[in-house]
PDB file of C-alpha atoms and ligand atoms in Angstrom:
ATOM      1  CA  MET A1223     -37.764 -19.169  -7.864  1.00 51.00           C
ATOM      2  CA  ASP A1224     -36.802 -17.969  -4.067  1.00 51.00           C
ATOM      3  CA  ILE A1225     -34.638 -19.333  -1.956  1.00 51.00           C
ATOM      4  CA  ALA A1226     -36.980 -19.835   0.754  1.00 48.00           C
ATOM      5  CA  VAL A1227     -35.294 -23.235   1.612  1.00 48.00           C
ATOM      6  CA  GLN A1228     -31.945 -22.086   3.338  1.00 53.00           C
ATOM      7  CA  THR A1229     -31.836 -21.432   7.057  1.00 65.00           C
ATOM      8  CA  THR A1230     -29.711 -17.693   7.099  1.00 83.00           C
ATOM      9  CA  PRO A1231     -30.342 -15.181   3.781  1.00 90.00           C
ATOM     10  CA  ALA A1232     -27.885 -16.360   0.711  1.00 95.00           C
ATOM     11  CA  VAL A1233     -24.604 -13.656   0.380  1.00 97.00           C
ATOM     12  CA  LEU A1234     -23.314 -14.419  -3.597  1.00 98.00           C
ATOM     13  CA  ILE A1235     -20.220 -11.796  -4.406  1.00 98.00           C
ATOM     14  CA  LEU A1236     -20.024 -11.437  -7.501  1.00 98.00           C
ATOM     15  CA  LEU A1237     -15.996 -10.439  -8.494  1.00 98.00           C
ATOM     16  CA  GLY A1238     -14.895  -9.182 -12.412  1.00 97.00           C
ATOM     17  CA  PRO A1239     -13.120  -6.133 -13.614  1.00 96.00           C
ATOM     18  CA  PRO A1240     -15.229  -3.583 -14.863  1.00 94.00           C
ATOM     19  CA  GLY A1241     -17.082  -4.812 -18.168  1.00 92.00           C
ATOM     20  CA  ALA A1242     -17.254  -8.353 -17.219  1.00 94.00           C
ATOM     21  CA  GLY A1243     -20.956  -8.132 -17.215  1.00 92.00           C
ATOM     22  CA  LYS A1244     -21.693  -7.720 -12.733  1.00 95.00           C
ATOM     23  CA  GLY A1245     -24.803  -5.321 -13.137  1.00 93.00           C
ATOM     24  CA  THR A1246     -26.330  -7.372 -16.217  1.00 91.00           C
ATOM     25  CA  GLN A1247     -25.741 -10.707 -14.469  1.00 95.00           C
ATOM     26  CA  ALA A1248     -26.693  -9.825 -10.905  1.00 96.00           C
ATOM     27  CA  ARG A1249     -30.217  -8.450 -12.323  1.00 93.00           C
ATOM     28  CA  MET A1250     -30.512 -11.370 -13.841  1.00 93.00           C
ATOM     29  CA  LEU A1251     -30.267 -13.171 -10.439  1.00 95.00           C
ATOM     30  CA  GLU A1252     -32.062 -11.182  -8.946  1.00 94.00           C
ATOM     31  CA  GLU A1253     -35.370 -11.295 -10.818  1.00 93.00           C
ATOM     32  CA  LYS A1254     -34.371 -15.569 -11.385  1.00 94.00           C
ATOM     33  CA  PHE A1255     -33.842 -16.246  -7.409  1.00 95.00           C
ATOM     34  CA  GLY A1256     -35.866 -13.289  -5.281  1.00 94.00           C
ATOM     35  CA  LEU A1257     -32.711 -12.022  -4.346  1.00 96.00           C
ATOM     36  CA  VAL A1258     -31.317  -7.942  -3.782  1.00 96.00           C
ATOM     37  CA  GLN A1259     -28.353  -7.280  -6.032  1.00 96.00           C
ATOM     38  CA  LEU A1260     -26.578  -4.457  -4.453  1.00 96.00           C
ATOM     39  CA  SER A1261     -24.092  -2.969  -6.159  1.00 96.00           C
ATOM     40  CA  THR A1262     -22.011  -0.090  -4.121  1.00 97.00           C
ATOM     41  CA  GLY A1263     -21.086   1.970  -7.807  1.00 96.00           C
ATOM     42  CA  ASP A1264     -24.934   1.964  -7.928  1.00 94.00           C
ATOM     43  CA  LEU A1265     -25.136   2.988  -3.781  1.00 97.00           C
ATOM     44  CA  LEU A1266     -22.379   5.932  -4.500  1.00 97.00           C
ATOM     45  CA  ARG A1267     -23.457   7.566  -7.644  1.00 95.00           C
ATOM     46  CA  ASP A1268     -26.773   7.644  -5.417  1.00 95.00           C
ATOM     47  CA  ALA A1269     -24.337   9.558  -2.744  1.00 97.00           C
ATOM     48  CA  VAL A1270     -22.886  11.901  -4.956  1.00 96.00           C
ATOM     49  CA  ALA A1271     -26.382  12.625  -6.762  1.00 95.00           C
ATOM     50  CA  ARG A1272     -27.459  13.534  -3.031  1.00 97.00           C
ATOM     51  CA  GLN A1273     -24.557  15.068  -2.270  1.00 97.00           C
ATOM     52  CA  THR A1274     -24.477  13.767   0.404  1.00 96.00           C
ATOM     53  CA  ASP A1275     -21.216  13.906   3.387  1.00 96.00           C
ATOM     54  CA  ALA A1276     -20.136  10.241   1.892  1.00 96.00           C
ATOM     55  CA  GLY A1277     -21.154  11.550  -1.722  1.00 97.00           C
ATOM     56  CA  MET A1278     -18.697  14.472  -1.616  1.00 97.00           C
ATOM     57  CA  ARG A1279     -16.154  12.413  -0.726  1.00 97.00           C
ATOM     58  CA  ALA A1280     -16.357  10.015  -2.289  1.00 97.00           C
ATOM     59  CA  LYS A1281     -16.480  11.878  -5.987  1.00 96.00           C
ATOM     60  CA  ALA A1282     -13.312  12.533  -6.936  1.00 96.00           C
ATOM     61  CA  ALA A1283     -12.351   8.935  -6.904  1.00 96.00           C
ATOM     62  CA  MET A1284     -14.966   7.860  -8.972  1.00 96.00           C
ATOM     63  CA  ASP A1285     -13.970  10.682 -11.489  1.00 94.00           C
ATOM     64  CA  SER A1286     -11.005   9.622 -11.589  1.00 94.00           C
ATOM     65  CA  GLY A1287     -11.263   5.361 -11.840  1.00 94.00           C
ATOM     66  CA  GLY A1288      -9.536   5.105  -8.126  1.00 96.00           C
ATOM     67  CA  LEU A1289     -11.347   3.424  -5.557  1.00 97.00           C
ATOM     68  CA  VAL A1290     -12.961   5.712  -2.709  1.00 98.00           C
ATOM     69  CA  SER A1291     -11.758   4.836   0.835  1.00 98.00           C
ATOM     70  CA  ASP A1292     -12.796   1.548   2.277  1.00 98.00           C
ATOM     71  CA  ASP A1293     -14.186   3.810   5.498  1.00 98.00           C
ATOM     72  CA  ILE A1294     -16.965   5.590   3.087  1.00 98.00           C
ATOM     73  CA  VAL A1295     -17.623   1.872   0.445  1.00 98.00           C
ATOM     74  CA  ILE A1296     -17.884   0.080   4.073  1.00 98.00           C
ATOM     75  CA  ALA A1297     -20.319   2.264   5.910  1.00 97.00           C
ATOM     76  CA  ILE A1298     -22.860   2.379   2.904  1.00 97.00           C
ATOM     77  CA  LEU A1299     -22.888  -1.194   2.459  1.00 96.00           C
ATOM     78  CA  ARG A1300     -22.753  -1.888   6.137  1.00 96.00           C
ATOM     79  CA  ASP A1301     -26.026   0.310   6.490  1.00 95.00           C
ATOM     80  CA  ARG A1302     -27.337  -0.989   3.036  1.00 96.00           C
ATOM     81  CA  LEU A1303     -27.490  -4.894   4.315  1.00 94.00           C
ATOM     82  CA  ALA A1304     -29.359  -3.895   7.403  1.00 93.00           C
ATOM     83  CA  GLN A1305     -32.314  -3.109   5.727  1.00 95.00           C
ATOM     84  CA  ASP A1306     -35.455  -5.047   6.125  1.00 94.00           C
ATOM     85  CA  ASP A1307     -35.237  -6.514   1.732  1.00 95.00           C
ATOM     86  CA  CYS A1308     -31.831  -8.175   2.163  1.00 95.00           C
ATOM     87  CA  ALA A1309     -33.171 -10.955   4.615  1.00 93.00           C
ATOM     88  CA  LYS A1310     -33.761 -12.020   1.534  1.00 93.00           C
ATOM     89  CA  GLY A1311     -30.788 -12.469   0.649  1.00 95.00           C
ATOM     90  CA  VAL A1312     -28.174 -10.907  -1.118  1.00 97.00           C
ATOM     91  CA  ILE A1313     -26.476  -9.914  -4.255  1.00 97.00           C
ATOM     92  CA  LEU A1314     -23.017  -8.238  -4.146  1.00 98.00           C
ATOM     93  CA  ASP A1315     -22.089  -5.867  -7.136  1.00 97.00           C
ATOM     94  CA  GLY A1316     -18.703  -4.193  -6.884  1.00 97.00           C
ATOM     95  CA  PHE A1317     -17.805  -5.235  -3.365  1.00 98.00           C
ATOM     96  CA  PRO A1318     -15.342  -5.816  -1.267  1.00 98.00           C
ATOM     97  CA  ARG A1319     -12.939  -4.139  -4.161  1.00 98.00           C
ATOM     98  CA  THR A1320     -10.544  -4.718  -1.520  1.00 98.00           C
ATOM     99  CA  THR A1321      -9.381  -7.372   1.499  1.00 98.00           C
ATOM    100  CA  VAL A1322     -10.076  -4.732   4.535  1.00 98.00           C
ATOM    101  CA  GLN A1323     -12.779  -4.525   2.862  1.00 98.00           C
ATOM    102  CA  ALA A1324     -13.863  -7.808   2.307  1.00 98.00           C
ATOM    103  CA  GLU A1325     -12.880  -8.606   6.061  1.00 98.00           C
ATOM    104  CA  ALA A1326     -14.909  -6.043   7.235  1.00 98.00           C
ATOM    105  CA  LEU A1327     -17.986  -7.961   4.970  1.00 97.00           C
ATOM    106  CA  ASP A1328     -16.748 -11.296   6.977  1.00 97.00           C
ATOM    107  CA  THR A1329     -16.857  -9.280  10.137  1.00 96.00           C
ATOM    108  CA  LEU A1330     -20.077  -8.110   9.363  1.00 94.00           C
ATOM    109  CA  LEU A1331     -22.086 -11.655   8.169  1.00 94.00           C
ATOM    110  CA  GLY A1332     -20.464 -12.948  11.177  1.00 93.00           C
ATOM    111  CA  GLU A1333     -22.324 -10.776  13.538  1.00 91.00           C
ATOM    112  CA  THR A1334     -25.647 -11.917  12.218  1.00 87.00           C
ATOM    113  CA  GLY A1335     -24.583 -15.737  11.382  1.00 89.00           C
ATOM    114  CA  GLN A1336     -24.782 -15.212   7.764  1.00 91.00           C
ATOM    115  CA  ARG A1337     -21.592 -16.814   5.661  1.00 92.00           C
ATOM    116  CA  ILE A1338     -20.543 -16.510   1.746  1.00 96.00           C
ATOM    117  CA  ASN A1339     -22.215 -18.803  -0.158  1.00 96.00           C
ATOM    118  CA  ALA A1340     -20.016 -18.398  -3.556  1.00 97.00           C
ATOM    119  CA  ALA A1341     -18.191 -15.789  -4.708  1.00 98.00           C
ATOM    120  CA  ILE A1342     -18.194 -15.691  -8.284  1.00 98.00           C
ATOM    121  CA  SER A1343     -15.506 -14.807 -10.590  1.00 98.00           C
ATOM    122  CA  LEU A1344     -16.966 -13.323 -14.150  1.00 97.00           C
ATOM    123  CA  GLU A1345     -13.178 -14.467 -16.159  1.00 96.00           C
ATOM    124  CA  VAL A1346     -12.595 -12.131 -18.603  1.00 95.00           C
ATOM    125  CA  ASP A1347     -10.360 -10.629 -21.386  1.00 92.00           C
ATOM    126  CA  ASP A1348      -8.544  -7.411 -20.718  1.00 88.00           C
ATOM    127  CA  ALA A1349      -8.556  -6.154 -24.611  1.00 86.00           C
ATOM    128  CA  ALA A1350     -12.417  -6.637 -24.665  1.00 88.00           C
ATOM    129  CA  MET A1351     -13.263  -4.413 -21.439  1.00 90.00           C
ATOM    130  CA  VAL A1352     -12.596  -1.081 -23.178  1.00 88.00           C
ATOM    131  CA  GLU A1353     -14.998  -1.482 -26.024  1.00 87.00           C
ATOM    132  CA  ARG A1354     -18.040  -3.482 -24.005  1.00 89.00           C
ATOM    133  CA  VAL A1355     -17.186  -0.770 -21.173  1.00 92.00           C
ATOM    134  CA  SER A1356     -17.577   2.683 -24.028  1.00 88.00           C
ATOM    135  CA  GLY A1357     -20.251   1.107 -25.555  1.00 91.00           C
ATOM    136  CA  ARG A1358     -23.001   0.390 -23.076  1.00 93.00           C
ATOM    137  CA  TYR A1359     -25.622   2.584 -21.356  1.00 95.00           C
ATOM    138  CA  THR A1360     -29.042   1.840 -18.697  1.00 95.00           C
ATOM    139  CA  CYS A1361     -33.318   2.409 -19.368  1.00 96.00           C
ATOM    140  CA  GLY A1362     -33.518   6.182 -16.668  1.00 95.00           C
ATOM    141  CA  GLY A1363     -36.521   4.155 -16.021  1.00 95.00           C
ATOM    142  CA  CYS A1364     -35.742   0.915 -15.061  1.00 94.00           C
ATOM    143  CA  GLY A1365     -32.467   0.523 -15.182  1.00 90.00           C
ATOM    144  CA  GLU A1366     -31.955  -2.165 -17.553  1.00 91.00           C
ATOM    145  CA  GLY A1367     -28.738  -2.397 -19.248  1.00 90.00           C
ATOM    146  CA  TYR A1368     -27.561  -2.481 -23.052  1.00 93.00           C
ATOM    147  CA  HIS A1369     -25.421  -1.760 -25.551  1.00 92.00           C
ATOM    148  CA  ASP A1370     -24.280   0.085 -29.082  1.00 93.00           C
ATOM    149  CA  SER A1371     -22.569  -3.235 -30.704  1.00 89.00           C
ATOM    150  CA  PHE A1372     -23.829  -6.363 -28.094  1.00 85.00           C
ATOM    151  CA  LYS A1373     -27.724  -5.421 -26.925  1.00 89.00           C
ATOM    152  CA  GLN A1374     -29.551  -3.256 -28.232  1.00 94.00           C
ATOM    153  CA  PRO A1375     -33.049  -2.645 -27.561  1.00 97.00           C
ATOM    154  CA  LYS A1376     -36.078  -4.478 -30.134  1.00 97.00           C
ATOM    155  CA  THR A1377     -37.413  -1.594 -31.329  1.00 97.00           C
ATOM    156  CA  ALA A1378     -34.627   1.610 -30.948  1.00 96.00           C
ATOM    157  CA  GLY A1379     -34.418   4.163 -28.488  1.00 96.00           C
ATOM    158  CA  VAL A1380     -37.510   2.046 -26.262  1.00 98.00           C
ATOM    159  CA  CYS A1381     -36.366   0.248 -23.591  1.00 98.00           C
ATOM    160  CA  ASP A1382     -37.669  -3.611 -24.193  1.00 97.00           C
ATOM    161  CA  LYS A1383     -38.045  -4.059 -20.931  1.00 95.00           C
ATOM    162  CA  CYS A1384     -40.481  -0.479 -19.200  1.00 97.00           C
ATOM    163  CA  GLY A1385     -41.088   0.874 -22.931  1.00 97.00           C
ATOM    164  CA  GLY A1386     -39.338   3.781 -21.836  1.00 97.00           C
ATOM    165  CA  SER A1387     -37.210   6.262 -23.894  1.00 97.00           C
ATOM    166  CA  ASP A1388     -34.755   8.001 -21.520  1.00 97.00           C
ATOM    167  CA  PHE A1389     -31.534   6.398 -21.726  1.00 97.00           C
ATOM    168  CA  LYS A1390     -28.097   7.427 -20.075  1.00 95.00           C
ATOM    169  CA  ARG A1391     -24.487   6.589 -19.854  1.00 94.00           C
ATOM    170  CA  ARG A1392     -22.184   6.938 -17.163  1.00 92.00           C
ATOM    171  CA  ALA A1393     -19.861   9.908 -17.371  1.00 89.00           C
ATOM    172  CA  ASP A1394     -16.573   7.320 -16.449  1.00 92.00           C
ATOM    173  CA  ASP A1395     -17.518   4.443 -18.905  1.00 92.00           C
ATOM    174  CA  ASN A1396     -14.610   6.211 -20.696  1.00 88.00           C
ATOM    175  CA  ALA A1397     -11.965   4.664 -22.508  1.00 84.00           C
ATOM    176  CA  GLU A1398      -8.771   6.587 -20.127  1.00 85.00           C
ATOM    177  CA  THR A1399     -11.242   6.039 -17.167  1.00 91.00           C
ATOM    178  CA  VAL A1400     -12.009   2.734 -18.142  1.00 91.00           C
ATOM    179  CA  GLY A1401      -8.025   2.359 -18.440  1.00 91.00           C
ATOM    180  CA  ALA A1402      -7.346   3.671 -14.456  1.00 93.00           C
ATOM    181  CA  ARG A1403     -10.307   1.145 -13.805  1.00 94.00           C
ATOM    182  CA  LEU A1404      -8.836  -2.207 -14.825  1.00 94.00           C
ATOM    183  CA  GLU A1405      -5.666  -1.392 -12.773  1.00 95.00           C
ATOM    184  CA  ALA A1406      -7.519  -0.695  -9.693  1.00 96.00           C
ATOM    185  CA  TYR A1407      -9.182  -4.136 -10.512  1.00 97.00           C
ATOM    186  CA  HIS A1408      -5.513  -6.313 -10.821  1.00 96.00           C
ATOM    187  CA  ALA A1409      -4.231  -4.175  -8.394  1.00 97.00           C
ATOM    188  CA  GLN A1410      -6.600  -3.709  -5.254  1.00 97.00           C
ATOM    189  CA  THR A1411      -9.044  -7.059  -6.238  1.00 98.00           C
ATOM    190  CA  ALA A1412      -7.919  -9.605  -8.168  1.00 97.00           C
ATOM    191  CA  PRO A1413      -5.995 -10.645  -5.327  1.00 98.00           C
ATOM    192  CA  LEU A1414      -9.810 -11.573  -3.664  1.00 98.00           C
ATOM    193  CA  ILE A1415      -9.937 -14.966  -6.114  1.00 98.00           C
ATOM    194  CA  THR A1416      -7.365 -15.906  -4.082  1.00 98.00           C
ATOM    195  CA  TYR A1417      -8.798 -14.475  -0.453  1.00 98.00           C
ATOM    196  CA  TYR A1418     -11.985 -16.559  -1.706  1.00 98.00           C
ATOM    197  CA  ASP A1419     -10.592 -19.554  -3.575  1.00 98.00           C
ATOM    198  CA  ALA A1420      -8.559 -20.095   0.466  1.00 98.00           C
ATOM    199  CA  LYS A1421     -11.764 -20.441   2.030  1.00 96.00           C
ATOM    200  CA  SER A1422     -12.912 -22.480  -0.961  1.00 96.00           C
ATOM    201  CA  ALA A1423     -15.454 -20.463  -1.422  1.00 97.00           C
ATOM    202  CA  LEU A1424     -13.886 -19.417  -4.543  1.00 98.00           C
ATOM    203  CA  GLN A1425     -16.016 -20.781  -7.919  1.00 97.00           C
ATOM    204  CA  ARG A1426     -15.194 -19.525 -11.521  1.00 97.00           C
ATOM    205  CA  ILE A1427     -17.101 -18.528 -14.793  1.00 97.00           C
ATOM    206  CA  ASP A1428     -16.029 -18.016 -18.499  1.00 96.00           C
ATOM    207  CA  ALA A1429     -18.199 -14.703 -18.823  1.00 95.00           C
ATOM    208  CA  MET A1430     -17.002 -13.772 -22.104  1.00 94.00           C
ATOM    209  CA  GLY A1431     -19.009 -15.587 -24.043  1.00 87.00           C
ATOM    210  CA  ASP A1432     -23.377 -14.928 -24.475  1.00 88.00           C
ATOM    211  CA  ILE A1433     -25.188 -13.139 -22.080  1.00 89.00           C
ATOM    212  CA  SER A1434     -27.965 -15.443 -21.869  1.00 92.00           C
ATOM    213  CA  ALA A1435     -25.170 -18.612 -22.074  1.00 95.00           C
ATOM    214  CA  ILE A1436     -23.279 -16.913 -18.417  1.00 96.00           C
ATOM    215  CA  ALA A1437     -26.361 -16.504 -16.914  1.00 96.00           C
ATOM    216  CA  LYS A1438     -27.164 -20.187 -17.177  1.00 97.00           C
ATOM    217  CA  GLY A1439     -24.117 -21.133 -16.134  1.00 96.00           C
ATOM    218  CA  LEU A1440     -24.103 -18.839 -12.847  1.00 97.00           C
ATOM    219  CA  ALA A1441     -27.476 -19.974 -12.226  1.00 96.00           C
ATOM    220  CA  ALA A1442     -26.434 -23.587 -11.919  1.00 97.00           C
ATOM    221  CA  ILE A1443     -23.330 -22.610  -9.334  1.00 96.00           C
ATOM    222  CA  VAL A1444     -26.216 -20.013  -7.302  1.00 96.00           C
ATOM    223  CA  GLU A1445     -28.261 -23.027  -7.210  1.00 95.00           C
ATOM    224  CA  GLY A1446     -25.766 -25.473  -6.107  1.00 94.00           C
ATOM    225  CA  ALA A1447     -24.144 -23.069  -2.923  1.00 94.00           C
ATOM    226  CA  THR A1448     -27.683 -22.205  -2.020  1.00 91.00           C
ATOM    227  CA  ALA A1449     -28.967 -26.005  -1.742  1.00 85.00           C
TER     228      ALA A1449
HETATM  229  P1  AMP B2451     -19.186   0.318 -10.507  1.00 70.13           P
HETATM  230  O1  AMP B2451     -20.818   0.498 -10.795  1.00 70.13           O
HETATM  231  O2  AMP B2451     -19.111  -0.865  -9.707  1.00 70.13           O
HETATM  232  O3  AMP B2451     -18.220   0.161 -11.750  1.00 70.13           O
HETATM  233  O4  AMP B2451     -18.559   1.090  -9.726  1.00 70.13           O
HETATM  234  C1  AMP B2451     -18.026   2.415  -9.599  1.00 70.13           C
HETATM  235  C2  AMP B2451     -17.014   3.225  -9.204  1.00 70.13           C
HETATM  236  O5  AMP B2451     -17.582   3.506  -7.887  1.00 70.13           O
HETATM  237  C3  AMP B2451     -15.286   2.981  -8.566  1.00 70.13           C
HETATM  238  O6  AMP B2451     -14.989   2.598 -10.319  1.00 70.13           O
HETATM  239  C4  AMP B2451     -14.677   3.257  -7.345  1.00 70.13           C
HETATM  240  O7  AMP B2451     -14.737   4.570  -8.244  1.00 70.13           O
HETATM  241  C5  AMP B2451     -16.235   3.280  -6.622  1.00 70.13           C
HETATM  242  N1  AMP B2451     -16.516   2.103  -5.536  1.00 70.13           N
HETATM  243  C6  AMP B2451     -17.713   1.105  -6.436  1.00 70.13           C
HETATM  244  N2  AMP B2451     -17.464   0.138  -5.865  1.00 70.13           N
HETATM  245  C7  AMP B2451     -16.292   0.860  -4.876  1.00 70.13           C
HETATM  246  C8  AMP B2451     -16.091  -0.549  -3.234  1.00 70.13           C
HETATM  247  N3  AMP B2451     -16.272  -1.479  -3.417  1.00 70.13           N
HETATM  248  N4  AMP B2451     -14.767   0.256  -3.101  1.00 70.13           N
HETATM  249  C9  AMP B2451     -14.053   1.350  -3.058  1.00 70.13           C
HETATM  250  N5  AMP B2451     -14.162   1.737  -4.686  1.00 70.13           N
HETATM  251  C10 AMP B2451     -15.560   1.262  -5.518  1.00 70.13           C
END
């Protein structure tokens, strides 16, 4: 289904700690609604792999599980948002992560007459996050996400989506770094729940259950927020 009736492109934000399922759910929403998933983590990993100036500056913070500086992330996001495909509407996955970023996003959207349709908080228990994050991996071909315990490919070693057999794990998905990433979430990102609540843009969803049940709940929120 395309959200074509809306006059300005939809802007949805997924908030939640590492392992909450933001990436998985963003991909599902992307398919269902024809929106574009923008993951600042993916954009930064790409910048690191290409050894761009921003990538070189971001690498140390990413390796340690800390946040990359606001100026780097805001510049990367601003450039990506200016690309044509974002006119379909976007799901922000992993941005904003600080109040400075949230304010910068408000300014950027204001310049193009856009607004945030909803900031959706994926509510999870911290205790489950380390296991969720340490067991996950993705298909190197199409990016489909899997998990050692919760979501194995139907045929072992073969991606359900594209048939590829090259899987990869993120370097920062290990128990030590996950602890630092959770700390960064609580100290710097969780305050955004209050920030968006104050703007009446906040929606909450219990993200501890089954992936498809959460997807259903999220789809209903997105339909309501973009109607
Ligand atoms: P993610 O893929 O969203 O888990 O992000 C991986 C890493 O990239 C994080 O642990 C941070 O180091 C960095 N990162 C991603 N998005 C942001 C952001 N909005 N602000 C600061 N750092 C970020």
